[in-house]
Amino acid sequence: MELTDNLNIKQFKPLTAPEKLKADLPETEAAAHLVAESRRWSSGSFAGTISSG
Amino acid sequence: MIIVGPCSLHDEEATLDYARRLLEVQKGCSEQLLVIMRAYFEKPRTTLGWKGMLYDPHLDGSYDLDLGIRTSREMLCEIAEIGVPCATEFLDPIVPQYLADLITWAAIGARTTESQIHRQMASGLSMPIGFKNATDGNIAVAMDAIKAASNPHSFLGIDRNGQVIVAETKGNKYGHLVMRGGTSGPNYSSEFVAFAEVLLNKGNISNGMVIDCSHANSSKSYKRQHEVLLDVADQIQLGNSSIAGAMLESFIKEGKQSIGAAGGFKYGTSLTDACIGWDETEELIGRLAEAVKAGG
C-alpha cells in the first residue's frame, strides 16, 4: 500500500514526560512560594487599572 | 513591575551571575517594584535561525530537545533558588507542562497573539499573560486575545504524564496588553498609551498594560531602550496608573554576538537581540523605582 502520511518526517524521538522531569528537578517549597507571591504582586499591579469611568 | 533580562538564555554561568545581580537590585527597590527576570528559552524566528536553548542547547543545529527542556528547567530552578522570579514566552503549547510551575509572568508574542492555539493555551495557564500587539502595531488583535483567553476552552494537549488529552480550561482573567510598537512605529508615548486606555475601556478590559521598551518601540536599536524607559518612567511619575510594568532586554555586557563567531563566546552577551549592559540596567531600574515612588 502506498504511504500517504508522515512522508516528510525523518524520525520520531521519545521525550521525557513532564512528571518525570519534575521528579528529577522538583520545584522546592521556597521556589513555589516565590512564584506564588510574585504572581500575586504581578496580577495585583495591573488588575483594574483601566478605569471604567 | 519590571521584566528585565537577556533576549534569550544560553549560558548557565552568566545567567546565574545576572540573576544574583538582579536580586541585589530588587532588595534596593522592593517597596516600589517587582523585578522579574526574562528567562526566554523558545525564540520564534522570522524565517530561520537559532530557536533558543530549549530547542537547540548545543547551539549547533543538533536539536537535542530532551536536553534542552531539562536544561531550561534546571536554570529556572536555580534562578528561583537565588530568589528571583522569572518570565518567559510560551511558544509550543506542550512546553508549559514542563516549565510553567516556575514562571511568574508569561508572554504570547506578536507573531502568535492572533493564534487560536495560543489563546486557548493562555486560558489554561496559571500566571498573568501579556499579549503583545501585532507586528504591524495593531492593538485590536491583542485585545481579542485577552478576551478569548479569559474564557474557558477545550483543546488538545498533553498531561503531566505525557498522555495526549483534551484540556478543559477555566479562562485566565489576568490577560493584558503589551505595547511593543510595530511597523508603523513606536507606541510607548503618552498619546499611544492614552489611545490604548480608551480602546481597552471600550472593550471592557480593565487590566492595565506593560510597555516593552525593546523591539519596535526602540526601532530595534537596543540603545534606544534607555529613552523609552525614561519616557515610561516620566508617565508613571506624572500619575499614569494604567502602565503596570515595563520590559527591558538587558544582559551583563551590552550588544550581541553571533553563534560560531571567531574567538569563541563572549561572556554575558546576548546571542539573539542586542541588549543594554548591566550598569545601564541598574540605572534604569533605579529610575523606574524612583518614578513609582514619586507617582504613587
Short mmCIF file of C-alpha atoms in Angstrom, two decimals:
data_model
loop_
_atom_site.label_atom_id
_atom_site.label_comp_id
_atom_site.label_asym_id
_atom_site.label_seq_id
_atom_site.Cartn_x
_atom_site.Cartn_y
_atom_site.Cartn_z
CA MET A 1 0.00 0.00 0.00
CA GLU A 2 1.32 3.42 -0.86
CA LEU A 3 2.19 5.53 2.21
CA THR A 4 0.19 8.75 2.47
CA ASP A 5 1.19 10.17 5.84
CA ASN A 6 4.39 11.16 7.67
CA LEU A 7 6.09 11.46 4.30
CA ASN A 8 8.19 14.39 5.45
CA ILE A 9 9.03 13.05 8.92
CA LYS A 10 12.58 11.68 9.21
CA GLN A 11 12.29 10.33 12.73
CA PHE A 12 10.15 10.40 15.86
CA LYS A 13 12.26 10.71 19.03
CA PRO A 14 10.98 9.97 22.52
CA LEU A 15 10.80 12.83 25.02
CA THR A 16 10.85 12.66 28.83
CA ALA A 17 7.36 13.14 30.26
CA PRO A 18 6.75 16.32 32.32
CA GLU A 19 6.12 14.35 35.52
CA LYS A 20 9.45 12.51 35.20
CA LEU A 21 11.38 15.74 34.59
CA LYS A 22 9.67 17.39 37.55
CA ALA A 23 10.57 14.43 39.72
CA ASP A 24 14.21 14.79 38.65
CA LEU A 25 14.18 18.59 39.07
CA PRO A 26 11.46 19.35 41.62
CA GLU A 27 10.23 22.81 42.48
CA THR A 28 11.26 23.44 46.09
CA GLU A 29 8.92 24.86 48.69
CA ALA A 30 10.85 28.15 48.62
CA ALA A 31 10.56 28.34 44.82
CA ALA A 32 6.82 27.61 44.92
CA HIS A 33 6.37 30.39 47.49
CA LEU A 34 8.42 32.83 45.37
CA VAL A 35 6.37 32.06 42.24
CA ALA A 36 3.01 32.28 44.03
CA GLU A 37 3.90 35.54 45.81
CA SER A 38 5.31 37.21 42.72
CA ARG A 39 2.29 36.16 40.65
CA ARG A 40 0.03 37.80 43.25
CA TRP A 41 2.09 41.02 43.09
CA SER A 42 2.11 40.94 39.31
CA SER A 43 -1.65 40.33 38.99
CA GLY A 44 -2.39 42.99 41.56
CA SER A 45 -0.26 45.57 39.78
CA PHE A 46 -2.46 45.77 36.69
CA ALA A 47 -5.83 44.32 37.69
CA GLY A 48 -8.50 47.00 37.42
CA THR A 49 -6.11 49.81 36.50
CA ILE A 50 -8.11 50.81 33.40
CA SER A 51 -10.91 52.94 34.78
CA SER A 52 -14.44 52.38 33.56
CA GLY A 53 -15.42 55.98 34.10
CA MET B 1 6.87 45.62 37.80
CA ILE B 2 9.90 45.42 35.56
CA ILE B 3 10.61 42.40 33.36
CA VAL B 4 14.28 42.53 32.57
CA GLY B 5 16.92 40.19 31.22
CA PRO B 6 18.54 38.73 28.14
CA CYS B 7 16.66 38.30 24.90
CA SER B 8 17.36 34.59 25.31
CA LEU B 9 19.33 32.40 27.73
CA HIS B 10 22.21 30.23 26.56
CA ASP B 11 24.90 30.19 29.26
CA GLU B 12 24.27 28.94 32.79
CA GLU B 13 27.14 30.77 34.49
CA ALA B 14 26.26 34.19 33.04
CA THR B 15 22.55 33.58 33.65
CA LEU B 16 23.06 32.91 37.36
CA ASP B 17 25.52 35.79 37.66
CA TYR B 18 22.84 38.07 36.15
CA ALA B 19 20.14 36.67 38.48
CA ARG B 20 22.30 37.39 41.55
CA ARG B 21 22.82 40.98 40.37
CA LEU B 22 19.05 41.37 39.90
CA LEU B 23 18.41 40.09 43.41
CA GLU B 24 20.60 42.85 44.82
CA VAL B 25 18.74 45.46 42.75
CA GLN B 26 15.39 44.04 43.91
CA LYS B 27 16.45 44.39 47.54
CA GLY B 28 17.01 48.10 46.98
CA CYS B 29 13.57 48.79 45.47
CA SER B 30 11.27 46.14 46.93
CA GLU B 31 8.75 48.74 48.10
CA GLN B 32 8.28 50.13 44.60
CA LEU B 33 8.95 47.38 42.08
CA LEU B 34 8.76 43.67 41.48
CA VAL B 35 11.83 42.72 39.44
CA ILE B 36 11.18 39.70 37.19
CA MET B 37 13.97 38.14 35.13
CA ARG B 38 13.43 37.34 31.46
CA ALA B 39 14.16 33.62 31.05
CA TYR B 40 13.33 33.00 27.40
CA PHE B 41 14.08 29.53 26.07
CA GLU B 42 11.93 29.48 22.92
CA LYS B 43 12.61 32.04 20.21
CA PRO B 44 10.18 32.48 17.32
CA ARG B 45 12.13 33.30 14.15
CA THR B 46 11.02 35.39 11.20
CA THR B 47 12.50 32.81 8.82
CA LEU B 48 15.36 30.65 10.12
CA GLY B 49 17.85 30.91 12.98
CA TRP B 50 18.69 29.56 16.43
CA LYS B 51 15.36 28.74 18.07
CA GLY B 52 16.53 29.01 21.64
CA MET B 53 18.10 26.77 24.24
CA LEU B 54 15.06 24.59 24.67
CA TYR B 55 15.25 23.54 21.03
CA ASP B 56 18.99 23.54 20.47
CA PRO B 57 21.01 23.51 23.71
CA HIS B 58 24.27 22.64 21.91
CA LEU B 59 23.84 25.67 19.60
CA ASP B 60 24.84 23.56 16.64
CA GLY B 61 21.61 22.57 14.94
CA SER B 62 21.54 19.14 16.60
CA TYR B 63 18.17 19.89 18.25
CA ASP B 64 18.57 17.84 21.42
CA LEU B 65 15.17 18.86 22.76
CA ASP B 66 15.18 16.37 25.61
CA LEU B 67 18.32 18.00 26.98
CA GLY B 68 17.03 21.46 26.08
CA ILE B 69 13.88 21.08 28.16
CA ARG B 70 15.89 19.60 31.04
CA THR B 71 18.47 22.41 30.94
CA SER B 72 15.72 25.04 30.75
CA ARG B 73 14.01 23.63 33.85
CA GLU B 74 17.34 23.32 35.65
CA MET B 75 18.07 27.01 35.04
CA LEU B 76 14.59 28.06 36.22
CA CYS B 77 15.05 26.02 39.41
CA GLU B 78 18.44 27.65 40.03
CA ILE B 79 17.17 31.19 39.42
CA ALA B 80 14.25 30.52 41.78
CA GLU B 81 16.67 29.26 44.43
CA ILE B 82 18.57 32.55 44.13
CA GLY B 83 15.22 34.23 44.85
CA VAL B 84 14.39 35.89 41.53
CA PRO B 85 11.02 35.32 39.80
CA CYS B 86 11.07 34.52 36.06
CA ALA B 87 9.17 35.50 32.93
CA THR B 88 9.12 33.63 29.65
CA GLU B 89 7.41 33.45 26.27
CA PHE B 90 5.41 30.28 25.70
CA LEU B 91 5.53 29.22 22.10
CA ASP B 92 4.96 25.47 21.89
CA PRO B 93 1.74 24.54 23.74
CA ILE B 94 3.37 21.39 25.18
CA VAL B 95 6.16 23.28 26.97
CA PRO B 96 4.11 24.75 29.87
CA GLN B 97 3.64 21.28 31.32
CA TYR B 98 7.43 21.17 31.79
CA LEU B 99 8.16 24.71 32.99
CA ALA B 100 5.04 26.67 33.99
CA ASP B 101 5.24 25.94 37.72
CA LEU B 102 8.40 28.08 37.84
CA ILE B 103 7.09 31.03 35.82
CA THR B 104 5.66 34.23 37.35
CA TRP B 105 4.68 36.06 34.17
CA ALA B 106 4.43 34.88 30.56
CA ALA B 107 4.13 36.49 27.17
CA ILE B 108 2.41 35.48 23.99
CA GLY B 109 4.48 37.00 21.22
CA ALA B 110 3.50 39.42 18.48
CA ARG B 111 3.51 36.62 15.90
CA THR B 112 1.28 34.30 17.94
CA THR B 113 -1.17 36.65 19.67
CA GLU B 114 -3.60 36.06 16.80
CA SER B 115 -3.25 32.27 17.04
CA GLN B 116 -6.23 30.40 18.45
CA ILE B 117 -3.91 27.69 19.76
CA HIS B 118 -2.01 30.21 21.88
CA ARG B 119 -5.14 31.94 23.13
CA GLN B 120 -6.51 28.55 24.21
CA MET B 121 -3.21 27.69 25.90
CA ALA B 122 -3.20 31.06 27.71
CA SER B 123 -6.72 30.39 29.01
CA GLY B 124 -5.35 27.48 31.00
CA LEU B 125 -2.07 28.96 32.23
CA SER B 126 -1.72 29.80 35.92
CA MET B 127 0.16 33.10 35.66
CA PRO B 128 -0.65 36.57 34.26
CA ILE B 129 -0.24 36.57 30.48
CA GLY B 130 0.86 39.54 28.41
CA PHE B 131 -0.33 39.58 24.80
CA LYS B 132 1.87 41.67 22.56
CA ASN B 133 0.33 43.93 19.96
CA ALA B 134 0.73 42.56 16.42
CA THR B 135 3.92 43.21 14.42
CA ASP B 136 2.07 45.86 12.39
CA GLY B 137 1.20 47.68 15.62
CA ASN B 138 -2.41 46.52 15.73
CA ILE B 139 -3.72 46.56 19.32
CA ALA B 140 -7.15 45.11 18.49
CA VAL B 141 -5.62 41.67 17.88
CA ALA B 142 -4.17 41.63 21.41
CA MET B 143 -7.49 42.80 22.86
CA ASP B 144 -9.27 39.96 21.06
CA ALA B 145 -6.67 37.59 22.52
CA ILE B 146 -7.22 38.92 26.07
CA LYS B 147 -10.96 38.39 25.72
CA ALA B 148 -10.60 34.94 24.16
CA ALA B 149 -8.13 33.77 26.81
CA SER B 150 -10.33 34.98 29.66
CA ASN B 151 -12.94 32.40 28.66
CA PRO B 152 -12.98 28.60 29.05
CA HIS B 153 -11.73 26.46 26.16
CA SER B 154 -11.24 22.81 25.28
CA PHE B 155 -8.22 21.84 23.22
CA LEU B 156 -5.74 19.07 22.51
CA GLY B 157 -2.63 18.80 24.65
CA ILE B 158 -0.65 16.56 26.99
CA ASP B 159 -0.99 15.95 30.70
CA ARG B 160 1.79 15.57 33.29
CA ASN B 161 2.46 12.03 32.19
CA GLY B 162 2.80 12.96 28.55
CA GLN B 163 -0.56 11.37 27.73
CA VAL B 164 -2.47 13.02 24.88
CA ILE B 165 -5.56 14.63 26.39
CA VAL B 166 -8.29 17.19 25.92
CA ALA B 167 -7.56 20.11 28.26
CA GLU B 168 -10.63 21.92 29.58
CA THR B 169 -9.68 25.34 30.90
CA LYS B 170 -11.32 27.87 33.23
CA GLY B 171 -10.07 31.01 31.46
CA ASN B 172 -7.28 33.37 32.56
CA LYS B 173 -8.55 36.66 33.97
CA TYR B 174 -5.09 38.20 34.12
CA GLY B 175 -4.52 38.64 30.39
CA HIS B 176 -3.24 42.09 29.49
CA LEU B 177 -1.76 44.16 26.70
CA VAL B 178 1.95 44.50 25.97
CA MET B 179 2.74 47.54 23.83
CA ARG B 180 5.82 46.72 21.74
CA GLY B 181 5.46 49.11 18.79
CA GLY B 182 5.03 47.94 15.21
CA THR B 183 5.92 48.54 11.60
CA SER B 184 4.00 51.81 11.89
CA GLY B 185 6.42 52.95 14.64
CA PRO B 186 6.77 53.01 18.43
CA ASN B 187 3.67 53.14 20.67
CA TYR B 188 5.11 53.85 24.13
CA SER B 189 4.42 57.61 24.27
CA SER B 190 1.61 59.08 26.38
CA GLU B 191 -0.60 59.67 23.31
CA PHE B 192 -0.47 55.98 22.35
CA VAL B 193 -0.93 54.88 25.95
CA ALA B 194 -4.00 57.13 26.26
CA PHE B 195 -5.36 55.73 22.98
CA ALA B 196 -4.83 52.17 24.24
CA GLU B 197 -6.60 53.05 27.51
CA VAL B 198 -9.64 54.24 25.54
CA LEU B 199 -9.70 51.07 23.43
CA LEU B 200 -9.28 48.81 26.47
CA ASN B 201 -12.01 50.67 28.31
CA LYS B 202 -14.35 50.41 25.32
CA GLY B 203 -13.58 46.72 25.11
CA ASN B 204 -14.40 46.27 28.82
CA ILE B 205 -10.83 45.18 29.57
CA SER B 206 -9.85 46.54 32.95
CA ASN B 207 -6.29 45.19 33.18
CA GLY B 208 -3.52 47.69 32.59
CA MET B 209 -0.60 47.27 30.26
CA VAL B 210 3.11 46.56 30.04
CA ILE B 211 5.38 48.66 27.83
CA ASP B 212 8.10 46.70 26.03
CA CYS B 213 10.99 49.16 25.69
CA SER B 214 12.65 46.97 23.07
CA HIS B 215 11.56 45.61 19.68
CA ALA B 216 9.69 48.15 17.54
CA ASN B 217 9.46 50.58 20.48
CA SER B 218 13.22 51.00 20.28
CA SER B 219 13.13 50.81 16.46
CA LYS B 220 15.18 47.64 17.01
CA SER B 221 18.13 49.67 18.31
CA TYR B 222 18.94 48.41 21.80
CA LYS B 223 20.44 51.73 22.86
CA ARG B 224 17.07 53.44 22.39
CA GLN B 225 15.54 51.35 25.17
CA HIS B 226 17.04 53.95 27.51
CA GLU B 227 14.93 56.83 26.18
CA VAL B 228 11.83 54.62 26.03
CA LEU B 229 12.18 53.58 29.67
CA LEU B 230 12.78 57.19 30.76
CA ASP B 231 9.61 58.27 28.93
CA VAL B 232 7.62 55.47 30.58
CA ALA B 233 9.04 56.43 33.98
CA ASP B 234 8.01 60.05 33.39
CA GLN B 235 4.46 58.96 32.54
CA ILE B 236 4.27 56.93 35.76
CA GLN B 237 5.71 59.78 37.79
CA LEU B 238 3.06 62.10 36.35
CA GLY B 239 0.38 59.79 37.71
CA ASN B 240 -0.36 57.26 34.97
CA SER B 241 -1.77 54.15 36.61
CA SER B 242 -2.54 52.05 33.54
CA ILE B 243 1.13 51.24 32.92
CA ALA B 244 1.69 48.30 35.23
CA GLY B 245 5.10 47.33 34.01
CA ALA B 246 7.96 47.77 31.62
CA MET B 247 10.19 45.32 29.83
CA LEU B 248 13.89 45.69 29.02
CA GLU B 249 16.26 43.45 27.06
CA SER B 250 19.45 43.52 29.11
CA PHE B 251 22.44 41.33 29.90
CA ILE B 252 25.79 41.72 31.62
CA LYS B 253 27.55 43.13 28.55
CA GLU B 254 25.83 45.35 26.01
CA GLY B 255 25.28 44.39 22.37
CA LYS B 256 25.05 40.93 20.86
CA GLN B 257 27.25 38.22 19.40
CA SER B 258 26.82 35.61 16.68
CA ILE B 259 26.86 31.86 17.14
CA GLY B 260 30.15 30.49 15.84
CA ALA B 261 31.89 33.88 15.75
CA ALA B 262 35.69 33.81 15.68
CA GLY B 263 37.25 33.96 19.14
CA GLY B 264 34.51 31.96 20.86
CA PHE B 265 31.68 33.16 23.03
CA LYS B 266 31.84 36.47 24.85
CA TYR B 267 30.71 36.20 28.48
CA GLY B 268 27.32 37.64 29.39
CA THR B 269 26.49 38.81 25.85
CA SER B 270 23.22 38.11 24.04
CA LEU B 271 23.07 35.54 21.26
CA THR B 272 19.81 36.88 19.82
CA ASP B 273 18.61 40.53 20.03
CA ALA B 274 21.16 43.08 21.24
CA CYS B 275 20.80 44.09 24.90
CA ILE B 276 21.79 47.01 27.09
CA GLY B 277 24.58 46.25 29.58
CA TRP B 278 24.47 45.85 33.35
CA ASP B 279 25.35 49.38 34.53
CA GLU B 280 22.67 50.91 32.33
CA THR B 281 20.18 48.29 33.51
CA GLU B 282 20.81 49.14 37.14
CA GLU B 283 20.44 52.85 36.42
CA LEU B 284 17.14 52.39 34.54
CA ILE B 285 15.58 50.15 37.18
CA GLY B 286 16.56 52.77 39.75
CA ARG B 287 14.87 55.50 37.71
CA LEU B 288 11.68 53.43 37.35
CA ALA B 289 11.58 52.75 41.09
CA GLU B 290 12.01 56.47 41.74
CA ALA B 291 9.13 57.26 39.36
CA VAL B 292 6.83 54.72 41.03
CA LYS B 293 7.64 56.23 44.42
CA ALA B 294 7.03 59.77 43.21
CA GLY B 295 3.89 58.89 41.25
CA GLY B 296 2.39 56.58 43.82
#
